[in-house]
GROMACS .gro file of C-alpha atoms in nm:
model
  426
    1MET     CA    1  -4.198  -2.520  14.150
    2ALA     CA    2  -4.160  -2.811  14.416
    3VAL     CA    3  -3.744  -2.985  14.366
    4PRO     CA    4  -3.731  -3.349  14.438
    5GLN     CA    5  -3.615  -3.473  14.734
    6SER     CA    6  -3.340  -3.661  14.608
    7VAL     CA    7  -3.200  -3.400  14.452
    8SER     CA    8  -3.220  -3.180  14.742
    9ALA     CA    9  -3.049  -3.420  14.901
   10VAL     CA   10  -2.769  -3.435  14.618
   11PHE     CA   11  -2.703  -3.102  14.644
   12SER     CA   12  -2.690  -3.037  14.999
   13ALA     CA   13  -2.395  -3.329  14.990
   14TYR     CA   14  -2.207  -3.180  14.736
   15ALA     CA   15  -2.264  -2.871  14.942
   16SER     CA   16  -2.100  -3.031  15.302
   17PHE     CA   17  -1.831  -3.192  15.103
   18ALA     CA   18  -1.724  -2.868  14.969
   19THR     CA   19  -1.765  -2.677  15.228
   20THR     CA   20  -1.537  -2.923  15.430
   21ILE     CA   21  -1.234  -2.918  15.162
   22MET     CA   22  -1.232  -2.547  15.132
   23LEU     CA   23  -1.231  -2.583  15.613
   24ILE     CA   24  -0.892  -2.898  15.497
   25ARG     CA   25  -0.739  -2.609  15.289
   26THR     CA   26  -0.703  -2.336  15.537
   27LEU     CA   27  -0.664  -2.531  15.819
   28THR     CA   28  -0.364  -2.681  15.643
   29ASN     CA   29  -0.294  -2.316  15.513
   30GLN     CA   30  -0.292  -2.157  15.855
   31LEU     CA   31  -0.111  -2.501  16.039
   32LEU     CA   32   0.112  -2.569  15.803
   33PRO     CA   33   0.426  -2.422  15.664
   34ALA     CA   34   0.493  -2.264  15.300
   35LYS     CA   35   0.792  -2.488  15.316
   36PHE     CA   36   0.628  -2.847  15.455
   37ILE     CA   37   0.368  -2.780  15.162
   38TYR     CA   38   0.579  -2.760  14.952
   39PHE     CA   39   0.743  -3.078  15.058
   40LEU     CA   40   0.448  -3.249  15.043
   41SER     CA   41   0.318  -3.147  14.660
   42SER     CA   42   0.638  -3.241  14.524
   43ILE     CA   43   0.665  -3.567  14.663
   44PHE     CA   44   0.337  -3.602  14.503
   45VAL     CA   45   0.458  -3.480  14.168
   46TYR     CA   46   0.740  -3.682  14.175
   47PHE     CA   47   0.531  -4.035  14.252
   48PHE     CA   48   0.227  -3.958  14.047
   49GLY     CA   49   0.338  -3.672  13.765
   50SER     CA   50   0.444  -3.759  13.448
   51VAL     CA   51   0.759  -3.625  13.225
   52SER     CA   52   0.713  -3.540  12.829
   53SER     CA   53   1.049  -3.561  12.654
   54ASP     CA   54   1.068  -3.380  12.310
   55ILE     CA   55   1.283  -3.623  12.057
   56ASN     CA   56   1.361  -3.408  11.715
   57GLU     CA   57   1.522  -3.548  11.412
   58SER     CA   58   1.849  -3.347  11.398
   59PHE     CA   59   1.993  -3.075  11.574
   60GLY     CA   60   2.051  -2.788  11.282
   61VAL     CA   61   2.306  -3.018  11.010
   62THR     CA   62   2.334  -3.273  11.269
   63SER     CA   63   2.130  -3.594  11.344
   64ASN     CA   64   2.024  -3.693  11.644
   65GLU     CA   65   2.100  -4.044  11.687
   66VAL     CA   66   1.864  -4.097  11.983
   67PHE     CA   67   1.540  -4.029  11.715
   68GLN     CA   68   1.745  -4.241  11.468
   69ALA     CA   69   1.742  -4.469  11.731
   70ALA     CA   70   1.345  -4.504  11.830
   71GLU     CA   71   1.302  -4.476  11.501
   72ILE     CA   72   1.424  -4.839  11.408
   73TYR     CA   73   1.384  -5.041  11.769
   74LEU     CA   74   0.963  -4.902  11.793
   75ARG     CA   75   0.928  -5.122  11.459
   76THR     CA   76   0.956  -5.421  11.692
   77ARG     CA   77   0.723  -5.281  11.971
   78ILE     CA   78   0.421  -5.196  11.684
   79THR     CA   79   0.065  -5.396  11.832
   80PRO     CA   80  -0.279  -5.445  11.659
   81SER     CA   81  -0.353  -5.162  11.800
   82ILE     CA   82  -0.135  -4.855  11.569
   83ASP     CA   83  -0.418  -4.680  11.401
   84ILE     CA   84  -0.192  -4.604  11.079
   85LEU     CA   85   0.099  -4.772  10.955
   86LYS     CA   86   0.367  -4.707  10.666
   87VAL     CA   87   0.454  -5.006  10.451
   88ASN     CA   88   0.798  -4.962  10.288
   89LYS     CA   89   1.040  -5.251  10.177
   90THR     CA   90   1.386  -5.222   9.864
   91SER     CA   91   1.465  -5.510   9.685
   92ARG     CA   92   1.734  -5.589   9.850
   93GLN     CA   93   1.515  -5.686  10.213
   94ASN     CA   94   1.333  -5.972  10.239
   95ASN     CA   95   1.102  -5.851  10.413
   96ILE     CA   96   0.822  -5.562  10.496
   97THR     CA   97   0.856  -5.305  10.733
   98LEU     CA   98   0.627  -5.165  10.875
   99SER     CA   99   0.695  -4.826  11.109
  100ILE     CA  100   0.472  -4.575  11.302
  101TYR     CA  101   0.229  -4.305  11.110
  102LYS     CA  102   0.286  -3.950  11.262
  103ASP     CA  103   0.054  -3.864  11.592
  104GLN     CA  104  -0.010  -4.225  11.641
  105ASP     CA  105   0.142  -4.387  12.025
  106ILE     CA  106   0.316  -4.694  12.125
  107THR     CA  107   0.393  -4.808  12.476
  108ASP     CA  108   0.671  -5.006  12.578
  109TYR     CA  109   0.751  -5.140  12.877
  110PHE     CA  110   1.105  -5.177  13.048
  111GLN     CA  111   1.219  -5.299  13.429
  112ASN     CA  112   0.804  -5.235  13.463
  113ILE     CA  113   0.822  -4.873  13.335
  114ARG     CA  114   0.607  -4.764  13.113
  115LEU     CA  115   0.695  -4.534  12.824
  116GLN     CA  116   0.439  -4.410  12.633
  117TRP     CA  117   0.540  -4.283  12.271
  118ARG     CA  118   0.413  -4.019  12.025
  119LEU     CA  119   0.526  -3.958  11.655
  120VAL     CA  120   0.467  -3.559  11.583
  121CYS     CA  121   0.498  -3.376  11.267
  122SER     CA  122   0.556  -3.019  11.186
  123THR     CA  123   0.560  -2.794  10.926
  124ASP     CA  124   0.915  -2.559  10.893
  125GLN     CA  125   0.792  -2.279  10.711
  126HIS     CA  126   1.090  -2.085  10.723
  127ASN     CA  127   1.298  -2.344  10.541
  128GLY     CA  128   1.109  -2.478  10.260
  129ASP     CA  129   0.764  -2.563  10.383
  130THR     CA  130   1.027  -2.893  10.483
  131GLU     CA  131   0.830  -3.174  10.745
  132LYS     CA  132   1.036  -3.141  11.078
  133ARG     CA  133   0.946  -3.517  11.315
  134HIS     CA  134   1.021  -3.523  11.650
  135PHE     CA  135   0.898  -3.783  11.944
  136GLU     CA  136   0.731  -3.738  12.246
  137LEU     CA  137   0.816  -3.955  12.552
  138SER     CA  138   0.676  -3.964  12.853
  139PHE     CA  139   0.714  -4.164  13.167
  140LEU     CA  140   0.603  -4.087  13.530
  141ARG     CA  141   0.847  -3.900  13.669
  142LYS     CA  142   1.000  -4.087  13.937
  143PHE     CA  143   1.158  -4.293  13.675
  144ARG     CA  144   1.390  -4.032  13.521
  145ASP     CA  145   1.708  -4.150  13.634
  146ARG     CA  146   1.580  -4.502  13.515
  147VAL     CA  147   1.493  -4.400  13.151
  148VAL     CA  148   1.788  -4.180  13.080
  149ASP     CA  149   2.090  -4.371  13.225
  150PHE     CA  150   1.920  -4.711  13.091
  151TYR     CA  151   1.598  -4.748  12.893
  152LEU     CA  152   1.749  -4.536  12.639
  153PRO     CA  153   2.145  -4.638  12.606
  154TYR     CA  154   1.898  -4.968  12.577
  155VAL     CA  155   1.687  -4.840  12.274
  156LEU     CA  156   1.966  -4.742  12.101
  157THR     CA  157   2.171  -5.062  12.165
  158ARG     CA  158   1.901  -5.273  12.039
  159ALA     CA  159   1.857  -5.059  11.719
  160LYS     CA  160   2.189  -5.111  11.653
  161GLU     CA  161   2.149  -5.410  11.680
  162LEU     CA  162   1.907  -5.424  11.426
  163GLU     CA  163   1.967  -5.188  11.208
  164GLU     CA  164   2.292  -5.499  11.108
  165ASP     CA  165   2.053  -5.732  11.086
  166ASN     CA  166   1.908  -5.505  10.801
  167LYS     CA  167   2.120  -5.278  10.630
  168VAL     CA  168   2.080  -5.196  10.289
  169VAL     CA  169   2.387  -5.053  10.213
  170LYS     CA  170   2.318  -4.694  10.085
  171ILE     CA  171   2.504  -4.482   9.798
  172PHE     CA  172   2.398  -4.116   9.924
  173SER     CA  173   2.549  -3.820   9.657
  174GLN     CA  174   2.505  -3.446   9.693
  175GLU     CA  175   2.132  -3.344   9.552
  176CYS     CA  176   2.131  -2.919   9.567
  177TYR     CA  177   1.792  -2.668   9.573
  178ASP     CA  178   1.981  -2.420   9.552
  179ASP     CA  179   2.403  -2.208   9.562
  180TYR     CA  180   2.324  -2.247   9.964
  181ASP     CA  181   2.121  -2.537  10.037
  182ARG     CA  182   2.268  -2.850   9.958
  183ARG     CA  183   2.179  -3.180  10.093
  184TRP     CA  184   2.231  -3.573  10.080
  185GLY     CA  185   2.018  -3.775   9.833
  186SER     CA  186   2.082  -4.216   9.883
  187VAL     CA  187   1.998  -4.479   9.688
  188ASN     CA  188   2.059  -4.884   9.707
  189LEU     CA  189   2.415  -4.966   9.666
  190ASP     CA  190   2.353  -5.255   9.393
  191HIS     CA  191   2.703  -5.326   9.323
  192PRO     CA  192   2.789  -5.697   9.384
  193ALA     CA  193   3.157  -5.596   9.448
  194THR     CA  194   3.350  -5.867   9.735
  195PHE     CA  195   3.641  -5.951   9.848
  196ASP     CA  196   3.589  -6.254   9.646
  197THR     CA  197   3.508  -6.095   9.356
  198LEU     CA  198   3.816  -5.881   9.284
  199ALA     CA  199   4.066  -5.855   9.083
  200MET     CA  200   4.336  -5.867   9.315
  201ASP     CA  201   4.660  -6.105   9.465
  202PRO     CA  202   4.485  -6.302   9.719
  203GLU     CA  203   4.797  -6.159   9.972
  204SER     CA  204   4.647  -5.785   9.883
  205LYS     CA  205   4.310  -5.866   9.967
  206GLN     CA  206   4.378  -6.063  10.296
  207TRP     CA  207   4.576  -5.761  10.439
  208ILE     CA  208   4.281  -5.490  10.315
  209ILE     CA  209   4.013  -5.701  10.498
  210GLU     CA  210   4.280  -5.726  10.813
  211ASP     CA  211   4.331  -5.381  10.834
  212LEU     CA  212   3.979  -5.339  10.788
  213ASP     CA  213   3.893  -5.507  11.052
  214ARG     CA  214   4.148  -5.377  11.278
  215PHE     CA  215   4.016  -5.036  11.266
  216VAL     CA  216   3.705  -5.110  11.342
  217ARG     CA  217   3.719  -5.287  11.662
  218ARG     CA  218   3.935  -5.044  11.793
  219LYS     CA  219   3.749  -4.789  11.912
  220ASP     CA  220   3.878  -4.743  12.268
  221PHE     CA  221   4.252  -4.727  12.127
  222TYR     CA  222   4.176  -4.441  11.972
  223LYS     CA  223   4.039  -4.276  12.209
  224LYS     CA  224   4.344  -4.401  12.455
  225VAL     CA  225   4.611  -4.211  12.195
  226GLY     CA  226   4.383  -3.866  12.124
  227LYS     CA  227   4.307  -3.971  11.731
  228ALA     CA  228   4.046  -3.959  11.591
  229TRP     CA  229   3.855  -4.282  11.504
  230LYS     CA  230   3.862  -4.265  11.101
  231ARG     CA  231   4.058  -4.427  10.844
  232GLY     CA  232   4.219  -4.306  10.519
  233TYR     CA  233   4.301  -4.458  10.199
  234LEU     CA  234   4.420  -4.347   9.815
  235LEU     CA  235   4.371  -4.642   9.558
  236TYR     CA  236   4.598  -4.547   9.288
  237GLY     CA  237   4.672  -4.629   8.988
  238PRO     CA  238   4.589  -4.669   8.585
  239PRO     CA  239   4.177  -4.678   8.502
  240GLY     CA  240   4.008  -5.029   8.504
  241THR     CA  241   4.236  -5.141   8.725
  242GLY     CA  242   3.928  -5.169   9.014
  243LYS     CA  243   3.921  -4.868   9.273
  244SER     CA  244   3.541  -4.851   9.237
  245SER     CA  245   3.457  -5.232   9.269
  246LEU     CA  246   3.717  -5.222   9.598
  247ILE     CA  247   3.515  -4.915   9.712
  248ALA     CA  248   3.182  -5.135   9.653
  249ALA     CA  249   3.332  -5.431   9.844
  250ILE     CA  250   3.503  -5.256  10.143
  251ALA     CA  251   3.159  -5.081  10.110
  252ASN     CA  252   2.981  -5.459  10.147
  253TYR     CA  253   3.238  -5.582  10.359
  254LEU     CA  254   3.133  -5.401  10.661
  255LYS     CA  255   2.804  -5.236  10.583
  256PHE     CA  256   2.877  -4.870  10.574
  257ASN     CA  257   2.713  -4.668  10.368
  258ILE     CA  258   2.914  -4.463  10.066
  259TYR     CA  259   2.924  -4.147  10.038
  260ASP     CA  260   3.032  -4.024   9.730
  261LEU     CA  261   3.167  -3.604   9.792
  262ASP     CA  262   3.188  -3.440   9.431
  263LEU     CA  263   3.378  -3.116   9.450
  264SER     CA  264   3.302  -2.989   9.122
  265ASN     CA  265   2.986  -2.866   9.369
  266ILE     CA  266   3.158  -2.764   9.696
  267CYS     CA  267   3.191  -2.369   9.639
  268SER     CA  268   3.348  -2.260   9.975
  269ASN     CA  269   3.519  -2.421  10.305
  270SER     CA  270   3.201  -2.311  10.486
  271ASP     CA  271   2.967  -2.544  10.237
  272LEU     CA  272   3.228  -2.825  10.260
  273LYS     CA  273   3.164  -2.737  10.645
  274ARG     CA  274   2.812  -2.809  10.634
  275VAL     CA  275   2.785  -3.092  10.337
  276LEU     CA  276   3.008  -3.267  10.613
  277LEU     CA  277   2.842  -3.211  10.898
  278ALA     CA  278   2.524  -3.371  10.710
  279THR     CA  279   2.750  -3.720  10.691
  280LYS     CA  280   2.660  -3.985  10.935
  281ASN     CA  281   2.883  -4.258  11.140
  282ARG     CA  282   3.006  -4.615  11.009
  283SER     CA  283   2.986  -4.463  10.661
  284ILE     CA  284   3.283  -4.393  10.370
  285LEU     CA  285   3.313  -4.127  10.246
  286VAL     CA  286   3.467  -4.113   9.871
  287ILE     CA  287   3.634  -3.823   9.654
  288GLU     CA  288   3.676  -3.948   9.284
  289ASP     CA  289   3.996  -3.833   9.057
  290ILE     CA  290   4.166  -3.585   9.370
  291ASP     CA  291   4.413  -3.512   9.055
  292CYS     CA  292   4.136  -3.349   8.892
  293SER     CA  293   3.949  -3.149   9.159
  294VAL     CA  294   3.939  -2.763   9.082
  295GLU     CA  295   4.156  -2.569   9.232
  296ILE     CA  296   4.311  -2.800   9.490
  297GLN     CA  297   4.571  -2.954   9.303
  298ASN     CA  298   4.833  -2.748   9.550
  299ARG     CA  299   4.870  -2.515   9.814
  300GLU     CA  300   5.072  -2.239   9.650
  301SER     CA  301   4.757  -2.203   9.445
  302GLU     CA  302   4.579  -2.070   9.768
  303GLU     CA  303   4.803  -1.706   9.780
  304HIS     CA  304   4.610  -1.599   9.540
  305PHE     CA  305   4.292  -1.582   9.644
  306ASP     CA  306   4.077  -1.323   9.925
  307GLN     CA  307   4.035  -1.509  10.205
  308SER     CA  308   3.797  -1.316  10.342
  309ASN     CA  309   3.609  -1.455  10.051
  310ASP     CA  310   3.551  -1.754  10.197
  311LYS     CA  311   3.689  -2.024   9.863
  312PHE     CA  312   3.695  -2.348   9.931
  313THR     CA  313   4.061  -2.398   9.915
  314LEU     CA  314   4.275  -2.753  10.018
  315SER     CA  315   4.388  -2.615  10.341
  316GLY     CA  316   3.947  -2.644  10.405
  317MET     CA  317   3.983  -2.976  10.308
  318LEU     CA  318   4.257  -3.148  10.489
  319ASN     CA  319   4.106  -2.941  10.827
  320PHE     CA  320   3.797  -3.165  10.809
  321ILE     CA  321   4.004  -3.441  10.663
  322ASP     CA  322   4.299  -3.492  11.013
  323GLY     CA  323   4.243  -3.109  11.171
  324LEU     CA  324   4.023  -3.019  11.525
  325TRP     CA  325   3.698  -3.088  11.226
  326SER     CA  326   3.762  -3.398  11.153
  327SER     CA  327   3.664  -3.515  11.489
  328ILE     CA  328   3.279  -3.458  11.418
  329GLY     CA  329   3.151  -3.806  11.492
  330GLU     CA  330   3.348  -4.130  11.390
  331GLU     CA  331   3.385  -4.484  11.253
  332ARG     CA  332   3.410  -4.368  10.926
  333ILE     CA  333   3.680  -4.385  10.648
  334VAL     CA  334   3.809  -4.163  10.401
  335ILE     CA  335   3.890  -4.250  10.052
  336PHE     CA  336   4.027  -4.102   9.723
  337THR     CA  337   4.077  -4.236   9.405
  338THR     CA  338   4.339  -4.059   9.128
  339ASN     CA  339   4.478  -4.201   8.809
  340HIS     CA  340   4.786  -3.984   8.836
  341LYS     CA  341   4.911  -4.008   9.254
  342GLU     CA  342   5.236  -3.769   9.156
  343ARG     CA  343   5.000  -3.455   9.087
  344LEU     CA  344   4.893  -3.454   9.413
  345ASP     CA  345   5.026  -3.202   9.692
  346PRO     CA  346   5.268  -3.403  10.003
  347ALA     CA  347   4.985  -3.293  10.241
  348LEU     CA  348   4.752  -3.527  10.109
  349LEU     CA  349   4.946  -3.758  10.136
  350ARG     CA  350   5.121  -3.803  10.469
  351PRO     CA  351   5.028  -4.047  10.747
  352GLY     CA  352   4.691  -3.917  10.982
  353ARG     CA  353   4.512  -3.801  10.571
  354MET     CA  354   4.575  -4.101  10.350
  355ASP     CA  355   4.715  -4.419  10.660
  356VAL     CA  356   4.737  -4.651  10.362
  357HIS     CA  357   4.852  -4.598  10.017
  358ILE     CA  358   4.681  -4.861   9.763
  359ASN     CA  359   4.836  -4.913   9.421
  360MET     CA  360   4.527  -5.061   9.159
  361SER     CA  361   4.815  -5.199   8.909
  362TYR     CA  362   4.753  -5.379   8.598
  363CYS     CA  363   4.558  -5.784   8.641
  364SER     CA  364   4.789  -6.032   8.728
  365PRO     CA  365   4.734  -6.384   8.721
  366GLN     CA  366   4.620  -6.443   9.017
  367GLY     CA  367   4.401  -6.169   8.904
  368PHE     CA  368   4.296  -6.349   8.600
  369LYS     CA  369   4.214  -6.609   8.816
  370VAL     CA  370   4.013  -6.451   8.972
  371LEU     CA  371   3.831  -6.286   8.613
  372ALA     CA  372   3.814  -6.648   8.434
  373SER     CA  373   3.734  -6.761   8.737
  374ASN     CA  374   3.385  -6.498   8.735
  375TYR     CA  375   3.305  -6.528   8.406
  376LEU     CA  376   3.418  -6.871   8.337
  377GLY     CA  377   3.375  -7.093   8.615
  378GLU     CA  378   3.624  -7.259   8.787
  379GLU     CA  379   3.670  -7.522   8.466
  380ALA     CA  380   3.834  -7.231   8.296
  381SER     CA  381   4.171  -7.327   8.446
  382GLU     CA  382   4.194  -7.688   8.241
  383HIS     CA  383   4.198  -7.513   7.906
  384ARG     CA  384   4.559  -7.491   7.724
  385VAL     CA  385   4.499  -7.134   7.659
  386TYR     CA  386   4.410  -7.034   8.007
  387ARG     CA  387   4.829  -7.200   8.075
  388GLU     CA  388   4.966  -6.978   7.782
  389ILE     CA  389   4.757  -6.617   7.960
  390GLU     CA  390   4.856  -6.677   8.260
  391GLU     CA  391   5.199  -6.716   8.229
  392LEU     CA  392   5.215  -6.403   7.930
  393ILE     CA  393   5.014  -6.210   8.136
  394GLY     CA  394   5.238  -6.050   8.445
  395ASP     CA  395   5.432  -5.839   8.140
  396THR     CA  396   5.149  -5.747   7.985
  397GLU     CA  397   4.976  -5.423   8.059
  398VAL     CA  398   4.604  -5.466   8.062
  399SER     CA  399   4.411  -5.364   8.283
  400PRO     CA  400   4.135  -5.615   8.475
  401ALA     CA  401   3.833  -5.421   8.266
  402GLU     CA  402   3.975  -5.445   7.978
  403ILE     CA  403   3.997  -5.840   8.069
  404ALA     CA  404   3.660  -5.847   8.184
  405GLU     CA  405   3.520  -5.715   7.871
  406GLU     CA  406   3.671  -5.970   7.677
  407LEU     CA  407   3.560  -6.250   7.869
  408MET     CA  408   3.166  -6.094   7.858
  409LYS     CA  409   3.213  -6.163   7.468
  410GLY     CA  410   3.073  -6.522   7.413
  411GLU     CA  411   2.974  -6.805   7.605
  412GLU     CA  412   3.228  -7.042   7.473
  413THR     CA  413   3.475  -7.039   7.663
  414GLU     CA  414   3.779  -7.163   7.433
  415THR     CA  415   3.677  -6.916   7.188
  416VAL     CA  416   3.661  -6.680   7.471
  417LEU     CA  417   4.047  -6.760   7.586
  418TRP     CA  418   4.221  -6.719   7.276
  419ARG     CA  419   4.009  -6.372   7.280
  420CYS     CA  420   4.234  -6.269   7.540
  421GLY     CA  421   4.536  -6.467   7.452
  422GLY     CA  422   4.539  -6.171   7.237
  423PHE     CA  423   4.613  -5.882   7.509
  424SER     CA  424   4.922  -6.122   7.582
  425GLU     CA  425   5.088  -6.110   7.258
  426THR     CA  426   5.064  -5.738   7.273
   0.00000   0.00000   0.00000
């Protein structure tokens, strides 16, 4: 069977082209030095080759800030071409949040550089089939320095701005899967406390606000003097004096997440290390009722433990508060609460560990004024009974919580105030 002339011409042309290419390659290898050929290849790869970078979600127990920033930033780069999206909304968010699903691509442009993002998910069979996530970021090799020096810092900065604009404060607690696996689980912090609603003296509230503002703006100062960027507060006083409300007010004011550390779940110093390394920057670590915590009331009891057993000790905790491990992370606040300051080991109380000691005392006239305004409105101060209570309450040991409970028992202002007057007569 005769081959059509057109097909024969195609095969002939292809054979001629292939022969020419092989001839050029042979002459190039013979006439040009190997180093020069390698140089030409390097130039081609530099201008036309691409780089693919993996951005993992975490390094061991430490979160990767670049991954977290990319996850927030890429929400602003979602286009109609994305096939599958994740949709979220919390009770405190005004808008629905969209984020990319696994194996979806997003294209971004920065200073005329084309950047391709892809979210990749896999299962870690060696860690209880937990999901592992990472971003693949691809771009031309010649732009590597600009991406590392300018684009990724831009993503970090932009993500921080977006997070602050839409942040919902969360409270984290320990979720214990077994004796060795403890992770932080979170819910939204719905506590409505603010500095305006706290039953504290105005001067005390203003001092705390100024101290917090000074702390968050002094990153360079802490670095200059060689101190970890952290601040320690001890809240002490009788039950019901507003210690938990003050913590919530600080978190709402700074928009810092709270990590509620229950020391009864900590078995060893190594266990404490794993838990604290999983916390994030711009957060508040809270240890409530520190005087009731087992085995750490004083250092003398540590002499009875075999250190090789890695028991949880006061010295181990102090090392995370003020030792070498305290420099892990930055812009952190540590808050201890206690009803009995006198029971605490002096090692816990010194500056550098607990920098600020705040006495949460019984209700003062100024505190009663705030509570009455919160529960009954501004007109409460016009009643005769109100003025009598205000004059006497400074000499009465009654907590803000007790007064608040009485203020909630009725709707008639004068009747409620008469009940509150019973505290001032005791």
